[in-house]
Amino acid sequence: MNFKSTTIGVLGLQGAFARHIAMLDKLGVQTMQIRYPNEIDNCDGLILPGGESTTISKLLDEMKLRECIQKYNRPMFGTCAGAILLSRNSDDPRIQTLNRVPINTQRNAYGRQVESFIASVDLSFDKKPFNAVFIRAPKLRQPGKEVKVLGTINGEIAFVQYKNILLSTFHPELTDDPRIHSYFIKQLIRK
Amino acid sequence: MDKGSFEVKVGLAEMLKGGVIMDVTTPEQAKIAEDAGAVAVMALERIPADIREHGGIARMSGPNVIKAIQSTVSIPVMAKCRIGHFVEAQILEALKVDFIDESEVLTPADEENHIWKHDFKVPFVCGCRDLGEALRRIGEGAALIRTKGEAGSGNIVEAVRHMRRVQKDIHRLTTLRDDELMAAAKEMGAPFEIVRQVAKTGKLPVPNFAAGGVATPADAALMMQLGAETVFVGSGIFKSEDPADRAKAIVLATTYYNDPEKLAEVSMGLKDAMKGLDIASIPEEERLAKRGW
């Protein structure tokens, strides 16, 4: 499959955006770092990376990007902090979410950095589990009816799809395994 | 389940990229930092400018300060231990700080050895003045490197010197032949395997941040344009006349570091920055960057 004509935007305000761009480069997709409103109009999809959700949330408001992402109807993928931002509600009142996926998030649900870990995520679309990095990770709670669970860790939800939006509580961009990004491109963008 | 591995440690450093880490001494300051958009705070008893002014032995912060700050903010909380003081580090790990800075800002506890950081689950950040120093710290297990700069000076000149030096040293390694790398490792006093890795990839194996002297949005953007991936601001915020506004401006300047119009906009209306010191006026023995090797 030729991805050359596909451009994916990566929200580049703060966090692990460069690692997402590196992964997409490896998959042969065109990428664009998004820092200004309207830049996303030129993209076939958008990734909201991990980082600090309070920081990213403030920068979204500061740069008037919140409304653009709220209205964006092409595929999106939020990892960690990005997943918190796309969720319906976070347990932390400091975060104003974008309410794009009917699911709640609990911030830093596993604890502080000493509790961060690497573990296998079981995927619904592939027999081989995904070795995933969880950094001060959130948990996904109370999914709405139309939310499809794509990945679990010890039975807990770690990766979901709702219409054309993916959320993961882990960081596929920190590994060399491209399967999660491939899924986003093949199943949501190039379907 | 794999906790505390090198990958997990570097993972947090990756999440801090493109952000600002601010020194704070009270929960109120921590709140101001978080509200301004800091990606993390460094919990301290005294900021570097005050350590410099008041003298005496500078040690790890008391657990009370750290706990109070942890319960106030949701962003990662870092804390400093003295160079070589692995028991202070053990205590900080027990307090579950998110990152430990083995820092030259505090009075060194060991003039020969740094902490063996591989023994810890919590990640460490260490300062450097050149690539050899950076790679020695990475060899000991540091998951993040920052320039030393000259903390508490409000003067960016040393941070610039250290960042340029690291970049120049990295570039030089990439131009060497395989049979020249052992001599380069010997000359730098750095672990050979990491020297080889840097020669091959052209970058540090861990993120590279800037610290030591950032006082204005322009300083932060300068360090980012020189290759820093995030900026630590110590005395620059709470020694200024407008901490909240300045903190927010520095956060924006770090994200929009290559947009001069935005930099002009965020710099508008700020009050006076911290006064700052000419490096030449700091006696040789009082220069913090000289601590550690």
Coordinates of C-alpha atoms in Angstrom, one line a residue:
Chain A
M1 CA 0.0 0.0 0.0
N2 CA 1.3 3.4 -0.9
F3 CA 0.8 6.0 1.9
K4 CA 2.7 8.7 0.1
S5 CA -0.5 10.7 -0.6
T6 CA -1.6 10.5 3.0
T7 CA -0.7 13.3 5.4
I8 CA -1.1 12.9 9.1
G9 CA -0.9 15.9 11.4
V10 CA 0.7 15.5 14.9
L11 CA -0.3 18.1 17.5
G12 CA 3.1 19.6 18.3
L13 CA 2.5 21.8 21.2
Q14 CA 4.4 19.7 23.9
G15 CA 5.2 16.1 24.5
A16 CA 6.3 13.1 22.4
F17 CA 5.2 14.5 19.1
A18 CA 8.6 13.9 17.5
R19 CA 8.5 10.2 18.3
H20 CA 5.1 9.9 16.6
I21 CA 6.5 11.7 13.5
A22 CA 9.5 9.4 13.5
M23 CA 7.2 6.3 13.5
L24 CA 5.0 7.8 10.7
D25 CA 8.1 8.6 8.7
K26 CA 9.1 4.9 9.0
L27 CA 5.7 3.9 7.7
G28 CA 6.1 6.2 4.7
V29 CA 3.4 8.6 5.6
Q30 CA 3.7 12.4 5.1
T31 CA 3.6 14.2 8.4
M32 CA 3.0 17.7 9.7
Q33 CA 3.6 19.2 13.1
I34 CA 0.5 21.1 14.1
R35 CA 0.9 24.3 16.2
Y36 CA -1.5 26.8 14.6
P37 CA -5.3 26.7 13.9
N38 CA -6.3 25.7 10.4
E39 CA -3.1 23.7 9.9
I40 CA -5.1 20.6 10.5
D41 CA -7.4 21.3 7.5
N42 CA -4.5 20.0 5.3
C43 CA -4.3 16.7 7.1
D44 CA -6.1 13.3 6.5
G45 CA -5.9 12.5 10.2
L46 CA -4.6 13.9 13.5
I47 CA -2.5 12.4 16.4
L48 CA -2.7 14.0 19.8
P49 CA 0.5 12.8 21.5
G50 CA 1.4 12.1 25.1
G51 CA 2.9 14.8 27.3
E52 CA 1.5 16.8 30.2
S53 CA -2.3 17.1 29.7
T54 CA -2.5 20.3 31.8
T55 CA 0.2 21.9 29.6
I56 CA -1.3 20.8 26.3
S57 CA -4.8 21.8 27.4
K58 CA -3.6 25.4 28.3
L59 CA -1.8 25.7 25.0
L60 CA -4.9 24.6 23.0
D61 CA -6.8 27.5 24.6
E62 CA -4.0 30.0 24.2
M63 CA -3.7 29.3 20.5
K64 CA -7.4 28.8 19.8
L65 CA -6.8 25.3 18.6
R66 CA -9.5 23.8 20.9
E67 CA -12.4 24.7 18.7
C68 CA -10.6 23.4 15.5
I69 CA -10.1 20.0 17.1
Q70 CA -13.6 19.9 18.5
K71 CA -14.9 20.4 15.0
Y72 CA -12.4 18.1 13.2
N73 CA -14.2 15.2 11.7
R74 CA -11.4 13.2 10.2
P75 CA -9.7 10.3 12.0
M76 CA -7.9 11.1 15.3
F77 CA -5.7 9.1 17.6
G78 CA -4.9 10.2 21.2
T79 CA -2.2 8.6 23.2
C80 CA -2.0 9.0 27.0
A81 CA -2.4 12.7 27.5
G82 CA -4.0 12.9 24.0
A83 CA -6.5 10.2 25.1
I84 CA -7.4 12.2 28.2
L85 CA -8.0 15.3 26.1
L86 CA -10.3 13.5 23.6
S87 CA -12.3 11.8 26.4
R88 CA -15.7 12.8 27.6
N89 CA -14.5 13.6 31.1
S90 CA -11.4 13.4 33.3
D91 CA -11.4 12.9 37.0
D92 CA -9.2 16.0 37.3
P93 CA -11.0 19.3 37.1
R94 CA -7.8 21.0 35.9
I95 CA -8.3 19.4 32.5
Q96 CA -10.9 20.6 30.2
T97 CA -11.5 17.7 27.8
L98 CA -12.6 17.9 24.2
N99 CA -15.4 15.4 24.7
R100 CA -15.0 13.5 21.5
V101 CA -15.2 9.9 22.8
P102 CA -17.9 8.7 25.3
I103 CA -15.5 7.4 27.9
N104 CA -14.0 8.8 31.1
T105 CA -10.4 9.0 32.0
Q106 CA -8.6 8.8 35.4
R107 CA -5.3 10.6 35.3
N108 CA -2.1 9.0 36.7
A109 CA -4.2 6.0 37.6
Y110 CA -1.3 3.7 38.2
G111 CA 0.5 6.2 40.4
R112 CA 3.7 8.2 40.1
Q113 CA 6.7 7.5 37.8
V114 CA 8.1 4.7 40.0
E115 CA 4.9 2.8 39.1
S116 CA 5.4 3.3 35.3
F117 CA 5.9 0.0 33.5
I118 CA 6.2 -2.0 30.3
A119 CA 3.7 -4.8 29.8
S120 CA 1.8 -6.8 27.2
V121 CA -1.4 -5.5 25.8
D122 CA -3.7 -8.1 24.2
L123 CA -5.1 -6.8 20.9
S124 CA -8.5 -7.7 19.4
F125 CA -7.2 -7.6 15.9
D126 CA -3.9 -9.4 16.2
K127 CA -3.0 -12.6 18.1
K128 CA 0.5 -11.3 18.9
P129 CA 0.3 -9.0 22.0
F130 CA 1.8 -5.5 21.9
N131 CA 4.7 -4.8 24.3
A132 CA 3.5 -1.4 25.5
V133 CA 5.1 1.4 27.5
F134 CA 2.9 3.0 30.2
I135 CA 4.2 6.3 31.6
R136 CA 2.2 7.8 34.6
A137 CA -0.6 6.4 32.5
P138 CA -4.3 7.1 32.8
K139 CA -7.1 4.5 32.9
L140 CA -10.2 4.5 30.7
R141 CA -13.5 4.1 32.5
Q142 CA -17.2 3.7 31.7
P143 CA -17.1 3.3 27.9
G144 CA -20.2 4.2 26.0
K145 CA -22.1 1.5 24.1
E146 CA -20.5 2.3 20.8
V147 CA -16.9 2.2 22.1
K148 CA -15.1 -0.8 20.8
V149 CA -12.3 -2.2 23.0
L150 CA -9.2 -3.0 20.9
G151 CA -6.7 -3.7 23.6
T152 CA -6.6 -4.7 27.3
I153 CA -4.0 -5.2 30.0
N154 CA -4.9 -7.7 32.7
G155 CA -8.5 -7.3 31.6
E156 CA -8.5 -3.5 31.9
I157 CA -9.2 -1.3 28.9
A158 CA -6.0 0.2 27.4
F159 CA -6.9 0.8 23.7
V160 CA -10.3 1.7 22.2
Q161 CA -12.0 2.8 19.0
Y162 CA -15.1 5.0 18.8
K163 CA -16.2 5.7 15.2
N164 CA -13.0 7.2 13.6
I165 CA -11.2 8.0 16.8
L166 CA -8.6 5.8 18.6
L167 CA -7.5 6.2 22.3
S168 CA -4.6 4.4 23.9
T169 CA -3.4 4.8 27.5
F170 CA 0.1 3.6 26.5
H171 CA 2.8 4.9 24.1
P172 CA 3.1 3.0 20.8
E173 CA 5.5 5.7 19.6
L174 CA 8.1 4.8 22.1
T175 CA 8.5 1.3 20.7
D176 CA 9.8 -0.1 17.4
D177 CA 6.5 -2.0 16.8
P178 CA 4.5 -0.1 14.1
R179 CA 1.3 -2.2 14.4
I180 CA -0.8 0.4 16.3
H181 CA 0.1 3.2 13.9
S182 CA -0.5 0.9 11.0
Y183 CA -3.9 0.1 12.3
F184 CA -4.7 3.8 12.5
I185 CA -3.6 4.4 9.0
K186 CA -5.1 1.3 7.4
Q187 CA -8.4 0.9 9.3
L188 CA -9.3 4.5 9.9
I189 CA -7.6 6.7 7.3
R190 CA -7.2 4.5 4.2
K191 CA -10.2 2.3 4.6
Chain B
M1 CA 5.4 -6.3 34.3
D2 CA 8.7 -4.4 33.9
K3 CA 9.0 -1.3 36.2
G4 CA 12.0 1.0 36.5
S5 CA 13.8 -0.2 33.3
F6 CA 15.9 2.3 31.4
E7 CA 13.2 2.5 28.7
V8 CA 10.5 3.4 31.2
K9 CA 12.8 6.1 32.7
V10 CA 13.6 7.6 29.3
G11 CA 9.8 7.4 28.5
L12 CA 9.0 10.1 31.1
A13 CA 11.8 12.3 29.8
E14 CA 10.2 12.0 26.3
M15 CA 6.9 13.2 27.7
L16 CA 8.5 16.3 29.1
K17 CA 9.9 17.4 25.7
G18 CA 8.9 20.8 24.4
G19 CA 8.1 22.0 27.9
V20 CA 9.3 24.1 30.8
I21 CA 10.4 22.7 34.2
M22 CA 10.2 25.3 36.9
D23 CA 12.0 25.5 40.3
V24 CA 9.6 26.1 43.2
T25 CA 10.0 26.3 46.9
T26 CA 6.4 26.3 48.1
P27 CA 3.0 24.7 47.1
E28 CA 1.8 28.2 46.2
Q29 CA 4.7 28.6 43.7
A30 CA 4.0 25.1 42.4
K31 CA 0.4 26.1 41.7
I32 CA 1.6 29.2 39.8
A33 CA 3.9 27.0 37.8
E34 CA 1.3 24.4 36.9
D35 CA -1.3 27.1 36.1
A36 CA 1.2 28.7 33.7
G37 CA 1.6 25.4 31.9
A38 CA 4.9 23.9 33.4
V39 CA 5.4 20.2 32.5
A40 CA 7.0 19.6 35.8
V41 CA 8.3 21.4 38.9
M42 CA 11.5 21.0 40.8
A43 CA 10.8 21.1 44.5
L44 CA 13.6 23.0 46.4
E45 CA 14.1 24.6 49.8
R46 CA 15.9 27.5 48.2
I47 CA 16.2 28.5 44.6
P48 CA 19.8 28.7 43.2
A49 CA 20.0 32.5 43.4
D50 CA 19.3 32.4 47.1
I51 CA 21.7 29.4 47.7
R52 CA 24.3 31.6 46.0
E53 CA 23.5 34.6 48.1
H54 CA 23.2 32.9 51.5
G55 CA 25.9 30.4 51.2
G56 CA 26.2 27.4 53.6
I57 CA 25.7 23.8 52.7
A58 CA 22.9 23.2 50.3
R59 CA 21.2 19.8 50.8
M60 CA 18.2 17.8 49.6
S61 CA 14.9 19.5 50.4
G62 CA 13.0 18.3 53.5
P63 CA 10.3 15.7 52.8
N64 CA 7.7 18.1 54.1
V65 CA 8.2 20.6 51.3
I66 CA 8.2 17.8 48.7
K67 CA 5.1 16.1 50.1
A68 CA 3.2 19.4 50.2
I69 CA 4.1 20.2 46.6
Q70 CA 3.2 16.7 45.5
S71 CA -0.3 17.0 47.0
T72 CA -0.8 20.4 45.3
V73 CA 0.0 19.7 41.7
S74 CA -0.7 16.9 39.3
I75 CA 2.3 17.4 37.0
P76 CA 5.6 15.4 37.8
V77 CA 7.5 16.6 40.8
M78 CA 11.3 16.5 40.7
A79 CA 13.8 17.0 43.5
K80 CA 17.5 17.5 43.8
C81 CA 20.0 15.4 45.7
R82 CA 23.7 16.2 46.2
I83 CA 26.2 14.7 43.8
G84 CA 27.2 11.3 45.1
H85 CA 24.7 11.3 48.0
F86 CA 22.9 8.1 47.2
V87 CA 21.1 8.0 50.5
E88 CA 19.4 11.4 49.7
A89 CA 18.4 9.7 46.4
Q90 CA 17.0 6.7 48.3
I91 CA 14.9 9.0 50.4
L92 CA 13.7 10.9 47.3
E93 CA 12.8 7.6 45.7
A94 CA 10.9 6.5 48.9
L95 CA 9.0 9.8 48.6
K96 CA 8.1 8.8 45.0
V97 CA 9.4 11.9 43.4
D98 CA 9.1 11.5 39.6
F99 CA 12.7 12.5 38.7
I100 CA 15.9 13.0 40.7
D101 CA 18.3 15.8 39.7
E102 CA 21.8 14.8 40.9
S103 CA 22.7 18.4 41.0
E104 CA 25.7 20.7 41.2
V105 CA 23.5 23.4 42.6
L106 CA 23.6 21.5 45.9
T107 CA 26.9 21.1 47.8
P108 CA 28.6 17.8 46.5
A109 CA 28.7 14.9 49.0
D110 CA 31.4 13.0 47.0
E111 CA 34.1 14.7 45.0
E112 CA 35.1 11.5 43.2
N113 CA 32.0 9.5 42.5
H114 CA 28.5 10.2 41.2
I115 CA 25.6 8.0 42.1
W116 CA 25.2 4.6 40.4
K117 CA 21.8 5.5 39.0
H118 CA 21.1 2.0 37.6
D119 CA 20.3 0.9 41.1
F120 CA 17.2 3.1 41.2
K121 CA 13.7 2.7 39.8
V122 CA 13.2 6.5 39.6
P123 CA 14.9 8.2 36.7
F124 CA 17.8 10.7 37.1
V125 CA 18.7 13.9 35.3
C126 CA 22.3 15.1 35.5
G127 CA 24.1 18.2 34.3
C128 CA 27.0 18.4 31.8
R129 CA 29.4 20.9 30.2
D130 CA 30.5 18.7 27.3
L131 CA 29.7 15.4 25.7
G132 CA 32.2 13.3 27.7
E133 CA 30.5 14.4 31.0
A134 CA 27.1 13.7 29.5
L135 CA 28.1 10.2 28.4
R136 CA 29.7 9.4 31.8
R137 CA 26.4 10.2 33.5
I138 CA 24.5 8.1 31.0
G139 CA 26.9 5.3 31.7
E140 CA 26.0 5.6 35.3
G141 CA 22.3 5.4 34.4
A142 CA 21.1 9.0 33.8
A143 CA 17.9 8.9 31.7
L144 CA 18.1 12.6 30.9
I145 CA 20.9 15.1 30.4
R146 CA 20.8 18.9 30.8
T147 CA 23.4 21.6 30.4
K148 CA 24.8 22.8 33.7
G149 CA 24.8 26.5 32.6
E150 CA 25.5 28.6 35.7
A151 CA 22.5 28.2 38.0
G152 CA 21.2 31.2 39.9
S153 CA 23.2 33.6 37.6
G154 CA 20.3 34.7 35.4
N155 CA 23.0 34.7 32.7
I156 CA 22.5 32.4 29.7
V157 CA 26.1 32.5 28.5
E158 CA 27.3 29.3 30.3
A159 CA 24.2 27.3 29.1
V160 CA 24.9 28.4 25.6
R161 CA 28.5 27.4 25.9
H162 CA 27.6 24.0 27.2
M163 CA 24.9 23.3 24.7
R164 CA 27.1 24.3 21.7
R165 CA 29.9 22.3 23.1
V166 CA 27.8 19.1 23.4
Q167 CA 26.4 19.6 19.8
K168 CA 29.9 20.2 18.5
D169 CA 31.3 17.1 20.3
I170 CA 28.4 15.0 18.9
H171 CA 29.0 16.3 15.4
R172 CA 32.7 15.6 15.6
L173 CA 32.0 12.0 16.6
T174 CA 29.9 11.4 13.5
T175 CA 32.8 12.4 11.3
L176 CA 35.2 9.9 12.8
R177 CA 36.1 6.5 11.3
D178 CA 35.5 3.4 13.4
D179 CA 39.2 3.0 14.1
E180 CA 39.3 6.5 15.6
L181 CA 36.4 6.0 18.1
M182 CA 38.4 4.3 20.8
A183 CA 40.9 7.2 20.9
A184 CA 38.0 9.6 21.1
A185 CA 36.4 7.7 24.0
K186 CA 39.8 7.8 25.8
E187 CA 40.2 11.5 25.2
M188 CA 36.6 12.2 26.4
G189 CA 36.8 9.8 29.3
A190 CA 33.5 8.4 28.2
P191 CA 32.2 4.8 27.9
F192 CA 33.2 3.3 24.6
E193 CA 29.9 1.6 23.7
I194 CA 28.0 4.8 24.2
V195 CA 30.6 6.8 22.2
R196 CA 30.0 4.3 19.3
Q197 CA 26.3 4.7 19.6
V198 CA 26.4 8.5 19.5
A199 CA 28.9 8.3 16.5
K200 CA 26.4 6.1 14.7
T201 CA 23.1 7.9 15.5
G202 CA 24.4 11.5 15.7
K203 CA 22.4 12.1 18.9
L204 CA 22.5 11.4 22.6
P205 CA 20.8 8.2 23.6
V206 CA 18.6 10.2 26.1
P207 CA 16.8 13.6 25.7
N208 CA 18.9 16.7 26.1
F209 CA 17.5 19.6 28.0
A210 CA 18.9 23.1 28.9
A211 CA 19.3 24.6 32.3
G212 CA 21.3 27.2 34.2
G213 CA 20.6 30.9 33.5
V214 CA 17.3 31.1 31.6
A215 CA 15.6 34.3 32.7
T216 CA 13.5 35.5 29.7
P217 CA 11.3 34.0 26.9
A218 CA 14.1 34.8 24.5
D219 CA 16.6 32.8 26.6
A220 CA 14.3 29.8 26.5
A221 CA 13.8 30.1 22.7
L222 CA 17.6 30.5 22.2
M223 CA 18.3 27.3 24.0
M224 CA 15.6 25.5 22.0
Q225 CA 17.0 26.8 18.7
L226 CA 20.4 25.6 19.8
G227 CA 19.0 22.1 20.2
A228 CA 17.6 21.8 23.7
E229 CA 14.4 19.7 23.8
T230 CA 13.0 21.3 27.0
V231 CA 14.1 24.1 29.3
F232 CA 14.6 24.2 33.1
V233 CA 14.0 27.6 34.6
G234 CA 15.4 28.0 38.1
S235 CA 15.6 31.4 39.7
G236 CA 14.5 33.1 36.5
I237 CA 10.8 32.9 37.3
F238 CA 10.4 33.5 41.1
K239 CA 13.3 36.0 41.2
S240 CA 11.5 38.2 38.6
E241 CA 8.9 40.8 39.4
D242 CA 6.1 39.0 37.6
P243 CA 6.4 35.2 38.2
A244 CA 3.0 34.1 36.8
D245 CA 3.1 36.2 33.6
R246 CA 6.8 35.4 33.0
A247 CA 6.2 31.7 33.6
K248 CA 3.4 31.6 31.0
A249 CA 5.5 33.6 28.5
I250 CA 8.4 31.2 28.9
V251 CA 6.1 28.2 28.3
L252 CA 4.8 29.8 25.1
A253 CA 8.3 30.8 24.0
T254 CA 9.4 27.2 24.4
T255 CA 6.6 25.8 22.1
Y256 CA 6.9 28.7 19.5
Y257 CA 10.7 29.0 19.8
N258 CA 11.1 29.5 16.1
D259 CA 8.4 32.0 15.6
P260 CA 9.9 35.5 16.2
E261 CA 6.5 37.3 15.9
K262 CA 5.1 35.0 18.6
L263 CA 8.2 35.6 20.7
A264 CA 7.8 39.3 20.4
E265 CA 4.1 39.0 21.4
V266 CA 4.7 36.9 24.5
S267 CA 7.6 39.2 25.6
M268 CA 5.3 42.2 25.6
G269 CA 4.4 43.8 28.9
L270 CA 6.7 41.7 31.1
K271 CA 8.2 43.5 34.1
D272 CA 11.9 43.3 35.0
A273 CA 13.6 40.0 34.7
M274 CA 15.9 38.9 37.6
K275 CA 19.0 41.1 37.8
G276 CA 21.6 38.5 37.0
L277 CA 25.3 38.2 37.4
D278 CA 28.3 38.7 35.1
I279 CA 30.0 35.3 35.2
A280 CA 33.4 37.0 35.5
S281 CA 32.2 38.5 38.8
I282 CA 31.6 35.1 40.3
P283 CA 34.8 33.8 41.9
E284 CA 36.1 30.6 40.4
E285 CA 35.5 28.6 43.5
E286 CA 31.8 29.7 43.7
R287 CA 31.0 28.6 40.1
L288 CA 28.5 25.8 40.4
A289 CA 29.2 24.3 37.0
K290 CA 32.6 23.3 38.2
R291 CA 31.1 20.8 40.7
G292 CA 31.1 17.2 39.5
W293 CA 33.1 15.9 36.5

